[in-house]
Coordinates of C-alpha atoms in Angstrom, one line a residue:
Chain F
M1040 CA 38.3 -27.7 -26.4
T1041 CA 37.1 -24.7 -24.6
E1042 CA 34.4 -24.7 -22.0
R1043 CA 30.8 -24.3 -23.1
P1044 CA 29.6 -20.7 -22.7
Y1045 CA 26.5 -19.9 -20.7
G1046 CA 24.7 -19.2 -23.9
I1047 CA 24.4 -17.1 -26.9
M1048 CA 22.4 -13.9 -26.8
A1049 CA 20.7 -12.1 -29.6
E1050 CA 19.4 -8.5 -29.2
F1051 CA 16.2 -7.1 -30.7
D1052 CA 14.5 -3.8 -30.5
T1053 CA 10.8 -4.6 -30.5
P1054 CA 8.8 -7.2 -28.6
D1055 CA 7.4 -8.5 -32.0
A1056 CA 10.9 -9.2 -33.3
L1057 CA 11.6 -11.1 -30.1
M1058 CA 8.4 -13.1 -30.5
E1059 CA 9.3 -14.0 -34.1
A1060 CA 12.8 -15.0 -33.0
V1061 CA 11.5 -17.2 -30.2
R1062 CA 9.1 -19.0 -32.6
A1063 CA 11.8 -19.6 -35.1
T1064 CA 14.2 -20.8 -32.4
R1065 CA 11.7 -23.2 -31.1
R1066 CA 10.9 -24.4 -34.6
A1067 CA 14.6 -25.2 -35.0
G1068 CA 14.4 -27.5 -32.1
F1069 CA 16.0 -25.6 -29.4
T1070 CA 14.4 -26.3 -26.0
R1071 CA 16.7 -24.6 -23.5
I1072 CA 16.1 -20.9 -24.3
D1073 CA 15.3 -17.8 -22.2
A1074 CA 13.9 -14.4 -23.2
F1075 CA 14.4 -11.0 -21.6
S1076 CA 12.3 -8.0 -21.9
P1077 CA 11.8 -4.5 -20.2
F1078 CA 8.1 -5.2 -19.5
P1079 CA 5.9 -8.3 -19.1
L1080 CA 5.1 -10.1 -22.3
P1081 CA 2.3 -12.5 -21.4
D1082 CA 1.9 -13.8 -25.1
L1083 CA 5.6 -14.8 -25.1
A1084 CA 5.3 -16.4 -21.8
E1085 CA 2.5 -18.5 -23.1
E1086 CA 4.5 -19.3 -26.2
L1087 CA 7.5 -20.5 -24.0
G1088 CA 4.9 -22.7 -22.0
I1089 CA 5.4 -20.9 -18.7
R1090 CA 2.7 -21.9 -16.2
T1091 CA 2.3 -19.8 -13.2
S1092 CA -0.6 -21.6 -11.6
I1093 CA 1.4 -22.5 -8.5
I1094 CA 1.1 -18.9 -7.3
P1095 CA -2.6 -19.1 -6.4
W1096 CA -2.0 -22.5 -4.7
I1097 CA 0.7 -21.0 -2.6
A1098 CA -1.7 -18.3 -1.5
F1099 CA -4.6 -20.6 -0.9
V1100 CA -2.7 -23.2 1.2
A1101 CA -0.9 -20.4 3.2
A1102 CA -4.3 -18.8 3.9
L1103 CA -5.7 -22.1 5.2
I1104 CA -2.7 -22.6 7.4
G1105 CA -2.8 -19.0 8.7
A1106 CA -6.6 -19.2 9.4
G1107 CA -6.3 -22.6 11.1
L1108 CA -3.4 -21.5 13.3
Q1109 CA -5.1 -18.2 14.3
Y1110 CA -8.6 -19.6 15.0
G1111 CA -7.0 -22.6 16.7
S1112 CA -4.7 -20.6 18.9
Q1113 CA -7.5 -18.2 19.9
Y1114 CA -9.7 -21.2 20.8
W1115 CA -7.0 -23.0 22.7
M1116 CA -5.8 -20.0 24.6
N1117 CA -9.2 -18.5 25.6
A1118 CA -11.2 -21.7 25.9
V1119 CA -8.9 -24.5 26.9
D1120 CA -5.6 -23.4 28.3
Y1121 CA -6.8 -20.4 30.2
P1122 CA -10.7 -20.4 30.1
L1123 CA -11.6 -16.7 30.1
N1124 CA -15.1 -15.9 31.3
V1125 CA -16.1 -12.4 30.1
G1126 CA -19.6 -11.4 31.2
G1127 CA -20.8 -15.1 30.8
R1128 CA -20.1 -15.2 27.1
P1129 CA -19.3 -18.6 25.6
L1130 CA -15.8 -19.7 25.9
N1131 CA -15.6 -20.4 22.3
S1132 CA -17.0 -17.0 21.1
W1133 CA -16.5 -17.7 17.4
P1134 CA -18.0 -14.4 16.1
T1135 CA -15.3 -12.5 17.9
F1136 CA -12.6 -14.9 16.8
I1137 CA -13.4 -14.4 13.1
P1138 CA -12.0 -10.8 12.3
S1139 CA -8.4 -11.7 13.2
T1140 CA -8.8 -15.1 11.7
L1141 CA -9.5 -13.5 8.3
I1142 CA -6.8 -10.9 8.8
V1143 CA -4.1 -13.4 9.7
A1144 CA -5.2 -15.6 6.7
I1145 CA -4.5 -12.6 4.4
L1146 CA -1.3 -11.9 6.2
W1147 CA -0.1 -15.6 5.5
A1148 CA -1.4 -15.6 2.0
G1149 CA 0.3 -12.2 1.1
A1150 CA 3.5 -12.9 2.8
A1151 CA 3.8 -16.4 1.5
T1152 CA 3.0 -15.4 -2.1
L1153 CA 5.5 -12.6 -2.3
L1154 CA 8.3 -14.4 -0.4
G1155 CA 7.5 -17.5 -2.4
L1156 CA 7.8 -15.5 -5.5
L1157 CA 11.3 -14.6 -4.6
V1158 CA 12.1 -18.3 -3.9
I1159 CA 10.7 -19.3 -7.3
L1160 CA 12.6 -16.7 -9.1
R1161 CA 15.8 -17.6 -7.1
L1162 CA 16.2 -13.9 -6.1
P1163 CA 18.2 -12.3 -4.7
R1164 CA 21.0 -13.4 -6.9
L1165 CA 23.1 -10.3 -7.5
H1166 CA 25.4 -11.8 -10.1
H1167 CA 24.2 -13.8 -13.1
P1168 CA 26.2 -14.7 -16.3
V1169 CA 23.7 -12.8 -18.5
F1170 CA 24.9 -9.6 -16.9
S1171 CA 28.3 -9.9 -18.4
A1172 CA 26.8 -9.8 -22.0
H1173 CA 27.7 -6.4 -23.4
G1174 CA 24.7 -4.0 -23.7
F1175 CA 22.5 -6.3 -21.6
E1176 CA 21.9 -3.4 -19.2
R1177 CA 19.3 -2.0 -21.7
V1178 CA 17.1 -5.0 -21.0
T1179 CA 15.5 -2.8 -18.3
N1180 CA 14.9 0.0 -20.7
D1181 CA 14.2 -0.7 -24.3
R1182 CA 15.9 -3.9 -25.6
F1183 CA 14.7 -7.4 -26.0
F1184 CA 17.0 -10.4 -25.7
L1185 CA 16.9 -14.0 -26.7
C1186 CA 19.4 -16.3 -25.2
V1187 CA 20.0 -19.9 -26.3
L1188 CA 21.6 -21.7 -23.3
G1189 CA 24.8 -23.7 -23.6
E1190 CA 23.1 -26.6 -21.9
D1191 CA 20.7 -27.1 -24.9
P1192 CA 21.3 -30.5 -26.6
L1193 CA 21.5 -28.8 -30.0
F1194 CA 23.9 -26.2 -28.9
D1195 CA 27.0 -25.7 -30.9
N1196 CA 29.0 -22.5 -30.5
G1197 CA 29.4 -21.7 -34.3
A1198 CA 26.1 -23.1 -35.7
T1199 CA 23.9 -21.5 -33.0
R1200 CA 25.6 -18.2 -33.5
D1201 CA 25.0 -18.4 -37.3
F1202 CA 21.4 -19.5 -36.7
L1203 CA 20.7 -16.4 -34.4
E1204 CA 22.5 -14.1 -36.9
G1205 CA 19.9 -15.4 -39.5
L1206 CA 17.0 -14.0 -37.3
S1207 CA 18.2 -10.4 -38.2
P1208 CA 18.9 -9.2 -34.6
L1209 CA 20.7 -6.0 -33.8
A1210 CA 23.6 -8.0 -32.4
V1211 CA 24.6 -11.5 -31.3
R1212 CA 26.9 -12.0 -28.4
E1213 CA 28.4 -14.9 -26.5
V1214 CA 27.6 -15.0 -22.8
P1215 CA 30.6 -16.5 -21.0
A1216 CA 29.8 -19.0 -18.3
Chain H
M997 CA 21.0 6.2 -30.4
T998 CA 18.0 7.1 -28.4
S999 CA 14.9 5.1 -29.1
E1000 CA 11.4 6.1 -28.3
A1001 CA 10.9 3.5 -25.5
Q1002 CA 13.9 4.9 -23.7
A1003 CA 12.6 8.4 -23.8
V1004 CA 9.3 7.3 -22.4
T1005 CA 10.6 6.5 -18.9
R1006 CA 13.4 9.0 -18.8
T1007 CA 11.7 11.7 -16.8
V1008 CA 10.6 9.3 -14.2
A1009 CA 14.0 7.6 -13.9
E1010 CA 16.0 10.9 -14.0
V1011 CA 14.2 12.2 -10.9
P1012 CA 16.0 9.8 -8.5
L1013 CA 19.3 9.8 -10.4
T1014 CA 20.0 13.6 -10.5
R1015 CA 21.8 15.1 -7.6
R1016 CA 20.2 18.5 -7.7
F1017 CA 17.2 18.3 -5.4
G1018 CA 15.8 21.9 -5.6
V1019 CA 15.1 24.5 -3.0
V1020 CA 11.5 23.6 -2.6
W1021 CA 12.3 20.0 -1.8
W1022 CA 15.0 21.0 0.7
G1023 CA 12.7 23.5 2.3
A1024 CA 9.9 21.0 2.6
L1025 CA 12.2 18.4 4.0
L1026 CA 13.5 20.9 6.5
A1027 CA 10.0 21.8 7.7
S1028 CA 8.8 18.2 7.9
G1029 CA 12.1 17.2 9.6
A1030 CA 11.4 19.8 12.2
L1031 CA 8.0 18.2 12.8
V1032 CA 9.6 14.8 13.1
L1033 CA 11.8 16.2 15.9
L1034 CA 8.6 17.5 17.5
L1035 CA 7.1 14.0 17.2
G1036 CA 10.2 12.5 18.9
Y1037 CA 9.8 15.1 21.7
T1038 CA 6.1 14.5 22.3
L1039 CA 6.6 10.7 22.2
V1040 CA 9.4 10.9 24.7
S1041 CA 7.5 13.2 27.0
V1042 CA 4.3 11.0 27.0
T1043 CA 6.5 7.9 27.6
L1044 CA 8.3 9.5 30.6
V1045 CA 5.5 11.4 32.1
G1046 CA 2.5 9.2 31.1
V1047 CA -0.8 10.0 29.4
G1048 CA -1.6 12.7 32.0
V1049 CA 0.1 15.2 29.6
W1050 CA -2.9 14.7 27.4
G1051 CA -6.2 16.4 27.9
I1052 CA -8.0 13.1 28.4
N1053 CA -10.0 12.2 31.4
V1054 CA -13.2 10.2 32.2
P1055 CA -15.4 10.1 30.2
F1056 CA -13.0 11.1 27.5
V1057 CA -10.7 8.0 27.8
W1058 CA -9.9 8.6 24.1
G1059 CA -8.9 11.9 22.6
F1060 CA -6.4 12.9 20.0
D1061 CA -4.9 9.5 20.1
L1062 CA -7.8 7.7 18.7
I1063 CA -9.0 10.6 16.5
N1064 CA -5.7 10.7 14.7
Y1065 CA -5.4 6.9 14.6
A1066 CA -8.8 6.6 13.0
W1067 CA -7.8 9.5 10.6
W1068 CA -4.5 8.1 9.5
I1069 CA -5.9 4.5 9.2
G1070 CA -8.7 5.9 6.9
I1071 CA -6.0 7.4 4.7
A1072 CA -4.1 4.1 4.6
N1073 CA -7.2 2.0 3.9
G1074 CA -8.6 4.4 1.4
A1075 CA -5.4 4.7 -0.6
S1076 CA -4.8 0.9 -0.5
L1077 CA -8.4 0.1 -1.5
F1078 CA -8.0 2.5 -4.5
A1079 CA -4.7 0.9 -5.6
A1080 CA -6.2 -2.6 -5.3
I1081 CA -9.3 -1.7 -7.3
L1082 CA -7.1 -0.3 -10.1
V1083 CA -5.1 -3.5 -10.2
L1084 CA -8.3 -5.6 -10.2
R1085 CA -9.8 -3.6 -13.0
R1086 CA -6.5 -3.4 -15.0
H1087 CA -7.3 0.2 -15.4
D1088 CA -5.1 2.6 -17.4
L1089 CA -4.9 4.8 -14.4
R1090 CA -3.1 2.1 -12.5
T1091 CA 0.1 2.9 -14.2
A1092 CA 0.0 6.5 -13.2
V1093 CA -1.1 6.4 -9.6
N1094 CA -0.8 2.9 -8.3
R1095 CA 2.8 3.2 -7.1
F1096 CA 2.3 6.3 -5.0
A1097 CA -1.2 5.3 -3.8
E1098 CA 0.5 2.2 -2.2
G1099 CA 3.3 4.5 -0.9
V1100 CA 0.7 6.9 0.7
A1101 CA -1.0 3.8 2.2
F1102 CA 2.2 2.5 3.6
F1103 CA 3.4 5.8 5.1
A1104 CA -0.1 6.5 6.6
V1105 CA -0.2 3.1 8.2
I1106 CA 3.2 3.9 9.9
C1107 CA 1.8 7.1 11.3
A1108 CA -1.4 5.3 12.4
G1109 CA 0.5 2.6 14.1
I1110 CA 2.2 5.1 16.5
F1111 CA -1.0 6.1 18.2
P1112 CA -2.4 2.8 19.5
I1113 CA 1.0 1.9 20.8
I1114 CA 1.5 5.2 22.6
H1115 CA -2.0 5.5 24.0
L1116 CA -1.5 2.3 26.0
G1117 CA 0.1 4.4 28.7
R1118 CA 3.0 1.9 29.0
P1119 CA 3.9 1.7 25.4
W1120 CA 7.0 -0.5 26.1
L1121 CA 4.6 -3.3 27.0
F1122 CA 2.7 -3.2 23.7
Y1123 CA 3.9 -6.8 22.9
W1124 CA 1.5 -8.1 25.5
V1125 CA -1.2 -8.2 22.9
F1126 CA 0.8 -10.8 21.0
P1127 CA 0.2 -14.3 22.2
Y1128 CA 3.5 -15.4 23.5
P1129 CA 4.2 -17.8 26.4
A1130 CA 4.6 -15.2 29.2
T1131 CA 5.9 -16.1 32.6
F1132 CA 2.6 -15.0 34.2
Q1133 CA 0.8 -17.6 32.1
V1134 CA -2.1 -15.6 30.8
W1135 CA -3.1 -15.1 27.2
P1136 CA -4.5 -12.1 25.5
Q1137 CA -8.2 -11.6 25.5
F1138 CA -9.1 -12.3 21.9
R1139 CA -12.7 -11.1 22.2
S1140 CA -11.3 -7.6 22.5
T1141 CA -11.1 -5.3 19.5
L1142 CA -7.7 -4.1 20.6
T1143 CA -6.2 -7.5 19.7
W1144 CA -8.0 -7.5 16.3
D1145 CA -6.4 -4.1 15.8
F1146 CA -3.0 -5.5 16.6
W1147 CA -3.3 -8.1 13.8
A1148 CA -4.9 -5.6 11.4
I1149 CA -2.2 -3.0 11.7
S1150 CA 0.7 -5.3 11.5
T1151 CA -0.9 -7.3 8.6
H1152 CA -1.5 -4.1 6.7
A1153 CA 2.0 -2.8 7.3
I1154 CA 3.7 -6.1 6.3
V1155 CA 1.5 -6.8 3.3
T1156 CA 1.5 -3.3 1.9
S1157 CA 5.3 -2.9 2.4
L1158 CA 6.0 -6.2 0.7
L1159 CA 3.7 -5.6 -2.2
W1160 CA 5.1 -2.1 -2.7
Y1161 CA 8.7 -3.4 -2.6
V1162 CA 8.0 -6.3 -4.9
G1163 CA 6.3 -4.0 -7.4
L1164 CA 9.4 -1.8 -7.3
I1165 CA 12.0 -4.4 -8.0
P1166 CA 11.9 -4.2 -11.8
D1167 CA 12.0 -0.4 -11.6
L1168 CA 14.9 -0.5 -9.2
A1169 CA 16.7 -2.6 -11.8
T1170 CA 16.1 0.1 -14.4
L1171 CA 17.6 2.6 -12.0
R1172 CA 20.6 0.3 -11.4
D1173 CA 21.2 0.0 -15.1
R1174 CA 20.8 3.8 -15.7
A1175 CA 22.8 5.0 -12.7
R1176 CA 25.9 7.1 -13.7
S1177 CA 27.9 6.6 -10.5
R1178 CA 29.1 3.3 -9.2
A1179 CA 27.9 3.8 -5.7
V1180 CA 24.4 4.6 -6.8
K1181 CA 24.4 1.6 -9.1
R1182 CA 25.5 -0.6 -6.2
I1183 CA 22.8 0.7 -3.9
Y1184 CA 19.9 0.2 -6.4
G1185 CA 21.6 -3.0 -7.6
V1186 CA 21.3 -4.6 -4.1
F1187 CA 17.7 -3.6 -3.7
A1188 CA 16.9 -4.8 -7.2
L1189 CA 18.0 -8.3 -6.0
G1190 CA 19.5 -9.1 -9.4
W1191 CA 16.4 -8.6 -11.5
R1192 CA 17.2 -9.5 -15.1
G1193 CA 13.8 -9.3 -16.8
S1194 CA 13.4 -12.9 -17.9
V1195 CA 10.0 -13.5 -19.5
R1196 CA 9.4 -16.3 -17.0
D1197 CA 10.2 -14.0 -14.1
W1198 CA 7.9 -11.4 -15.4
A1199 CA 5.1 -13.9 -15.7
Y1200 CA 5.4 -15.1 -12.1
H1201 CA 6.0 -11.5 -10.9
Q1202 CA 2.8 -10.3 -12.5
R1203 CA 0.7 -13.2 -11.2
A1204 CA 1.9 -12.8 -7.6
Y1205 CA 1.6 -9.0 -7.6
R1206 CA -1.9 -9.1 -9.0
L1207 CA -3.0 -11.8 -6.6
V1208 CA -1.7 -10.0 -3.5
A1209 CA -3.1 -6.7 -4.7
I1210 CA -6.5 -8.4 -4.8
L1211 CA -6.0 -9.9 -1.3
V1212 CA -5.5 -6.3 0.0
L1213 CA -9.2 -5.6 -0.9
P1214 CA -10.8 -7.8 1.8
L1215 CA -8.1 -6.9 4.2
I1216 CA -8.9 -3.2 4.0
L1217 CA -12.7 -3.7 4.4
I1218 CA -12.1 -5.9 7.5
M1219 CA -9.5 -3.5 8.9
Q1220 CA -11.6 -0.4 8.5
S1221 CA -14.5 -2.2 10.0
T1222 CA -12.3 -3.2 12.9
V1223 CA -11.5 0.4 13.6
A1224 CA -15.3 1.0 13.6
F1225 CA -15.9 -2.0 15.9
E1226 CA -13.7 -0.4 18.5
F1227 CA -16.4 2.1 18.9
A1228 CA -19.4 0.0 18.0
V1229 CA -18.7 -2.8 20.6
T1230 CA -18.7 -0.3 23.5
L1231 CA -21.9 0.8 25.3
V1232 CA -21.4 4.4 24.6
P1233 CA -24.9 5.5 23.3
D1234 CA -23.7 7.3 20.3
W1235 CA -21.3 4.6 19.2
H1236 CA -23.3 1.4 19.8
E1237 CA -24.5 1.2 16.3
T1238 CA -24.2 -1.5 13.6
R1239 CA -23.9 1.3 10.9
Q1240 CA -20.4 2.3 12.2
P1241 CA -18.3 0.0 10.0
L1242 CA -20.2 1.4 6.9
H1243 CA -19.6 4.9 8.0
F1244 CA -15.9 4.3 8.5
V1245 CA -15.4 2.4 5.3
A1246 CA -17.2 5.1 3.1
T1247 CA -15.6 8.1 4.7
G1248 CA -12.3 6.4 4.9
L1249 CA -12.4 5.7 1.0
A1250 CA -13.3 9.4 0.4
Q1251 CA -10.4 10.4 2.6
G1252 CA -7.8 8.0 1.0
L1253 CA -8.9 9.1 -2.5
S1254 CA -8.7 12.8 -1.7
I1255 CA -5.1 12.4 -0.3
V1256 CA -4.2 10.5 -3.5
L1257 CA -5.6 13.2 -5.5
L1258 CA -3.7 15.8 -3.5
V1259 CA -0.4 13.9 -3.8
A1260 CA -1.0 13.3 -7.6
V1261 CA -1.5 16.9 -8.4
L1262 CA 1.4 18.0 -6.3
L1263 CA 3.7 15.4 -7.9
R1264 CA 2.5 16.4 -11.3
W1265 CA 3.3 20.0 -10.6
G1266 CA 6.5 19.4 -8.5
L1267 CA 8.2 16.8 -10.6
R1268 CA 6.8 17.8 -14.0
L1269 CA 5.3 14.4 -14.6
G1270 CA 2.6 15.8 -16.9
P1271 CA 2.9 13.1 -19.6
Y1272 CA 2.7 10.2 -17.1
I1273 CA 0.0 11.5 -14.8
D1274 CA -2.0 13.2 -17.6
E1275 CA -5.1 15.4 -17.4
G1276 CA -7.4 12.6 -18.0
D1277 CA -6.0 10.7 -15.0
I1278 CA -6.5 13.7 -12.7
D1279 CA -9.9 14.3 -14.2
L1280 CA -11.0 10.7 -13.5
L1281 CA -9.5 10.9 -10.0
G1282 CA -11.5 14.1 -9.4
K1283 CA -14.7 12.3 -10.4
L1284 CA -14.0 9.4 -8.1
V1285 CA -13.3 11.8 -5.2
L1286 CA -16.6 13.6 -5.9
A1287 CA -18.5 10.2 -6.1
S1288 CA -17.0 9.1 -2.8
A1289 CA -17.8 12.4 -1.2
L1290 CA -21.4 11.8 -2.3
V1291 CA -21.5 8.4 -0.7
S1292 CA -20.1 10.0 2.5
G1293 CA -23.0 12.5 2.3
Y1294 CA -25.4 9.7 2.1
L1295 CA -23.9 8.1 5.1
Y1296 CA -24.2 11.3 7.1
L1297 CA -27.8 11.4 6.2
D1298 CA -28.1 7.8 7.3
E1299 CA -26.6 8.8 10.7
I1300 CA -29.5 11.2 11.2
V1301 CA -32.2 8.7 10.1
S1302 CA -30.6 6.0 12.3
A1303 CA -30.7 8.3 15.3
L1304 CA -34.3 9.1 14.6
L1305 CA -35.1 5.4 14.7
A1306 CA -32.9 4.7 17.8
D1307 CA -33.9 4.7 21.4
R1308 CA -34.2 8.1 23.3
I1309 CA -30.8 8.0 24.9
A1310 CA -28.9 7.2 21.7
Q1311 CA -31.0 9.8 19.9
E1312 CA -30.0 12.5 22.4
A1313 CA -26.4 11.5 22.2
T1314 CA -26.4 11.8 18.3
F1315 CA -28.3 15.1 18.3
N1316 CA -26.0 16.4 21.0
R1317 CA -23.1 16.0 18.5
L1318 CA -25.2 18.0 16.0
T1319 CA -26.3 20.8 18.3
G1320 CA -24.3 20.6 21.6
D1321 CA -20.9 21.8 22.6
Y1322 CA -19.1 20.1 19.8
A1323 CA -21.7 20.9 17.0
G1324 CA -18.9 23.0 15.3
L1325 CA -16.9 19.8 14.6
Y1326 CA -19.9 18.1 13.1
W1327 CA -20.8 20.9 10.8
T1328 CA -17.2 21.6 9.8
A1329 CA -17.0 18.0 8.8
I1330 CA -20.1 18.4 6.7
V1331 CA -18.8 21.6 4.9
Y1332 CA -15.3 20.3 4.3
S1333 CA -16.0 16.7 3.3
I1334 CA -19.3 17.0 1.6
L1335 CA -20.0 20.6 0.4
I1336 CA -16.6 21.8 -0.8
P1337 CA -16.0 18.6 -3.0
Q1338 CA -19.1 19.6 -4.9
L1339 CA -16.8 22.0 -6.7
L1340 CA -15.6 18.9 -8.6
W1341 CA -18.8 18.8 -10.6
F1342 CA -17.1 21.4 -12.8
E1343 CA -14.6 20.3 -15.3
V1344 CA -12.6 23.5 -14.9
A1345 CA -12.1 22.6 -11.2
R1346 CA -11.1 19.1 -11.9
R1347 CA -8.4 20.3 -14.3
S1348 CA -7.0 23.0 -12.0
T1349 CA -4.2 22.2 -9.9
L1350 CA -5.2 24.7 -7.2
A1351 CA -8.7 23.5 -7.0
C1352 CA -7.7 19.9 -6.7
V1353 CA -5.2 20.7 -3.9
F1354 CA -8.0 22.7 -2.2
V1355 CA -10.5 19.9 -2.4
G1356 CA -8.1 17.1 -1.6
F1357 CA -7.0 19.0 1.5
S1358 CA -10.5 19.9 2.5
I1359 CA -11.8 16.3 2.5
G1360 CA -8.8 15.4 4.6
V1361 CA -9.6 18.1 7.0
G1362 CA -13.3 17.3 7.0
I1363 CA -12.9 13.7 7.9
W1364 CA -10.5 14.6 10.6
F1365 CA -13.3 16.8 12.1
D1366 CA -15.7 13.9 11.6
R1367 CA -13.5 11.6 13.6
F1368 CA -13.1 14.3 16.3
S1369 CA -16.9 14.7 16.4
I1370 CA -17.6 11.0 16.6
I1371 CA -15.0 10.3 19.4
V1372 CA -15.2 13.4 21.5
G1373 CA -18.8 14.4 20.7
G1374 CA -19.9 10.8 21.1
L1375 CA -18.2 10.3 24.5
Q1376 CA -19.7 13.6 25.8
T1377 CA -23.2 12.2 26.6
D1378 CA -22.9 8.9 28.3
Y1379 CA -25.5 7.3 30.5
L1380 CA -24.2 9.1 33.6
P1381 CA -25.0 12.9 33.4
S1382 CA -22.7 13.6 36.4
I1383 CA -19.6 12.9 34.3
W1384 CA -20.7 15.1 31.3
R1385 CA -17.9 17.6 30.7
T1386 CA -15.8 18.8 27.8
Y1387 CA -12.5 17.9 26.3
S1388 CA -9.8 19.9 24.6
P1389 CA -6.4 18.7 23.4
T1390 CA -3.2 19.8 25.2
L1391 CA -0.1 21.1 23.4
A1392 CA 1.4 17.6 23.8
E1393 CA -1.4 16.0 21.8
T1394 CA -1.3 18.7 19.1
G1395 CA 2.4 18.3 18.8
L1396 CA 2.0 14.5 18.4
F1397 CA -0.5 15.0 15.6
L1398 CA 1.6 17.7 13.8
G1399 CA 4.6 15.3 14.3
T1400 CA 2.9 12.5 12.4
V1401 CA 2.0 14.9 9.6
G1402 CA 5.6 15.8 9.5
L1403 CA 6.7 12.2 9.4
F1404 CA 4.2 11.4 6.6
A1405 CA 5.5 14.4 4.6
A1406 CA 9.1 13.5 5.2
L1407 CA 8.6 9.9 4.0
L1408 CA 6.7 11.1 1.0
L1409 CA 9.4 13.6 0.2
L1410 CA 12.2 11.0 0.5
F1411 CA 10.1 8.5 -1.7
V1412 CA 9.6 11.0 -4.5
R1413 CA 13.3 11.8 -4.5
F1414 CA 14.8 8.4 -4.4
L1415 CA 12.3 6.0 -6.0
P1416 CA 10.3 6.1 -9.2
V1417 CA 7.0 7.5 -8.4
V1418 CA 5.3 6.1 -11.5
S1419 CA 5.7 2.5 -12.5
M1420 CA 8.2 2.7 -15.4
F1421 CA 7.7 -0.9 -16.7
E1422 CA 3.9 -0.4 -16.9
T1423 CA 4.3 2.8 -18.7
R1424 CA 6.6 1.1 -21.3
H1425 CA 4.1 -1.7 -21.5
D1426 CA 1.1 0.7 -22.1
E1427 CA 3.1 2.7 -24.6
H1428 CA 3.9 -0.5 -26.5
E1429 CA 0.2 -1.6 -26.5
E1430 CA -0.9 1.9 -27.8
K1431 CA 1.6 1.7 -30.6
S1432 CA 0.7 -1.7 -31.7
S1433 CA -3.1 -1.2 -31.6

C-alpha cells in the first residue's frame, strides 16, 4: 500500500465555484479540508467555521501588559528607586507618565498582534506540500483551490478524486505528502 | 489562457519584475543618491565637530534640527493617519493609495528620526533615554517630553514598518509566483514567508491588519501632540499654549495628505497606473487636501485670536512672528499652505497632474515655513530682551535637510521599483465585487 498523499486538490476559476464546491464537500461529510484563494473570502471563511476572535484578545492583553510595564517602570524609577524632584513636582507625576504609557501600550498591541499573526499562521514556512501541486502558483493570481486533506477520516484516494471530479473543477490533482 | 483577473494586476506586478528601469528613474536615483552622500557628510561633520557647525546659539537652542524633525514627523503622521482612516472606513480609495501612504509614512519617520538623535550633540549616547540599568545608577527623567518622543518615534517606526510588511506578504507571494528568473523568485519567496493564500490565513491576516491599522490612529494623535508638547511645556511665551497640539495635528494632516497627493499623481504619471489610481481617486484626494487646508486656515485664525486673549508678553511674541524679522516665514506659510490650495476648488485643477503636483508641493513648503516660523520666530522674543537676536541656518544644516529629502526620495524610488505600489490582492477583491454586484 502506498503512503497517503497530503491531499487532493481541485482547481476552480471563480470564487463562487469554490464556494459551491466547499459546500458540497462539507455536505458529503469531509471535515479536513482547506481552501485557497488569491484574495480574502470572508463568506467562505465563515462557511468553514473559521473564528478569528483571538486576534483582538492578543491586542488587548498585550496593550494591558505594555501599559502596566511602562507606567510601573516610570513610577518605580522616578519615584521609588531614584526619587527625582523636579521643581517640587510630585514624585508620581501621573499626567506626565500618561503619554508614553499610551504609546507603549500601542507598541505592544501592534507588535504582538502582527507577530502573533505569524505564529498563528505558522509562517515563515517556505516549503509546504501544496506548493508541489502543478499549477498551484496561480493561487496568488486568479485561481481558487479546494484541497481535501489525506488525514480526513473519509479520505480514499480513488473515491475522493472521483467526488472532486464531480464538482466540475478545471482540474483535479494529487498533492504528494 | 489569460483570464481577466490575471490581467487586472499585471501592470502593478510587472513594474517590479521588469529589468528595464528607465532613464528618468536612474536620473532621479542618481540625484537623490548624491543627496544621501551629502547627508552622510553632514552627519559625520556634526558628529566629529559638534553642533557648533550649526547656526544655533542662545536663545535659538533649536534651529533646523527641530524644524525639519517637526516637518518630517508631520508628513509621517499625516500619511499614517490617512491610511488608517481609509482602512477604518473600508473606503474604495484604500486599495489605490493605502500601500504607498504607509510607505510615505515609514520613510518620513526614518528621516524624522535622524534629527532628534543628531541634535543631542553627542548622538552616540542617544540610548541614554532608554531605561536600562546603567552603571551610574540614574534613570531617565520620564517627565521630560524628550523621553516621550523616544517612545513615540520608535513605536511609530516599528508599528508602521510591521504593518506595511504584513500587508505586503500576499503581494510578495504574487511576485514570487510571477517571477521569471529563479533568483528573483527566491528573493521574493523568502520575503513572502511561504504565503499560500489559505482562506483561514486570509481571515486572520485581514483581522490583524485592520486591527493594527486602527491602533495607528490614536498613536498618531498622541505622537503629533507629543511633538507639540515639546514646545508647549517650555516657558517660551509664544509656545506656552494649550492650542499647540491641535495646531500640529491639523497642519500635520494637511501636510501628510498633500505629500500623498503629490506621490499619487507622480506614480500615476510615472508608472502609468491610471486604471488603479483612477481620476476619481485623485479627485477625492484633492478634495481632502483642500478640506484639510481649510482646517489649517482655521487654526491659523485661532492662533491670532488666542494671542489677542493672551497676556501681553505672549501677545507680543506672537505678533512679533507676524510682523517682526521673521514675518516673511509666517506669511509664506499662509500663502503656500492656505491660499494656493484654494486652487483645488476647481475640478479642472483637481484633475490636472501639474496642478496637483504644484499644490501638493506648495503645502509641503508652506508647512515647512510654518514650523520655521514657530520655532525660530517663537524663540526670538523670550522674556529677556538682552538675548534677542536672529538666527540663520548654516550650510551644514541646509545640507542635512537636503540630505534627508534625498534619502526620502531614494527610498521612495526603490520602493516603487521593487515592490507593488498598489495592493494587488485588494484590487482583485474589488474587481470581483464589482463584477458580482
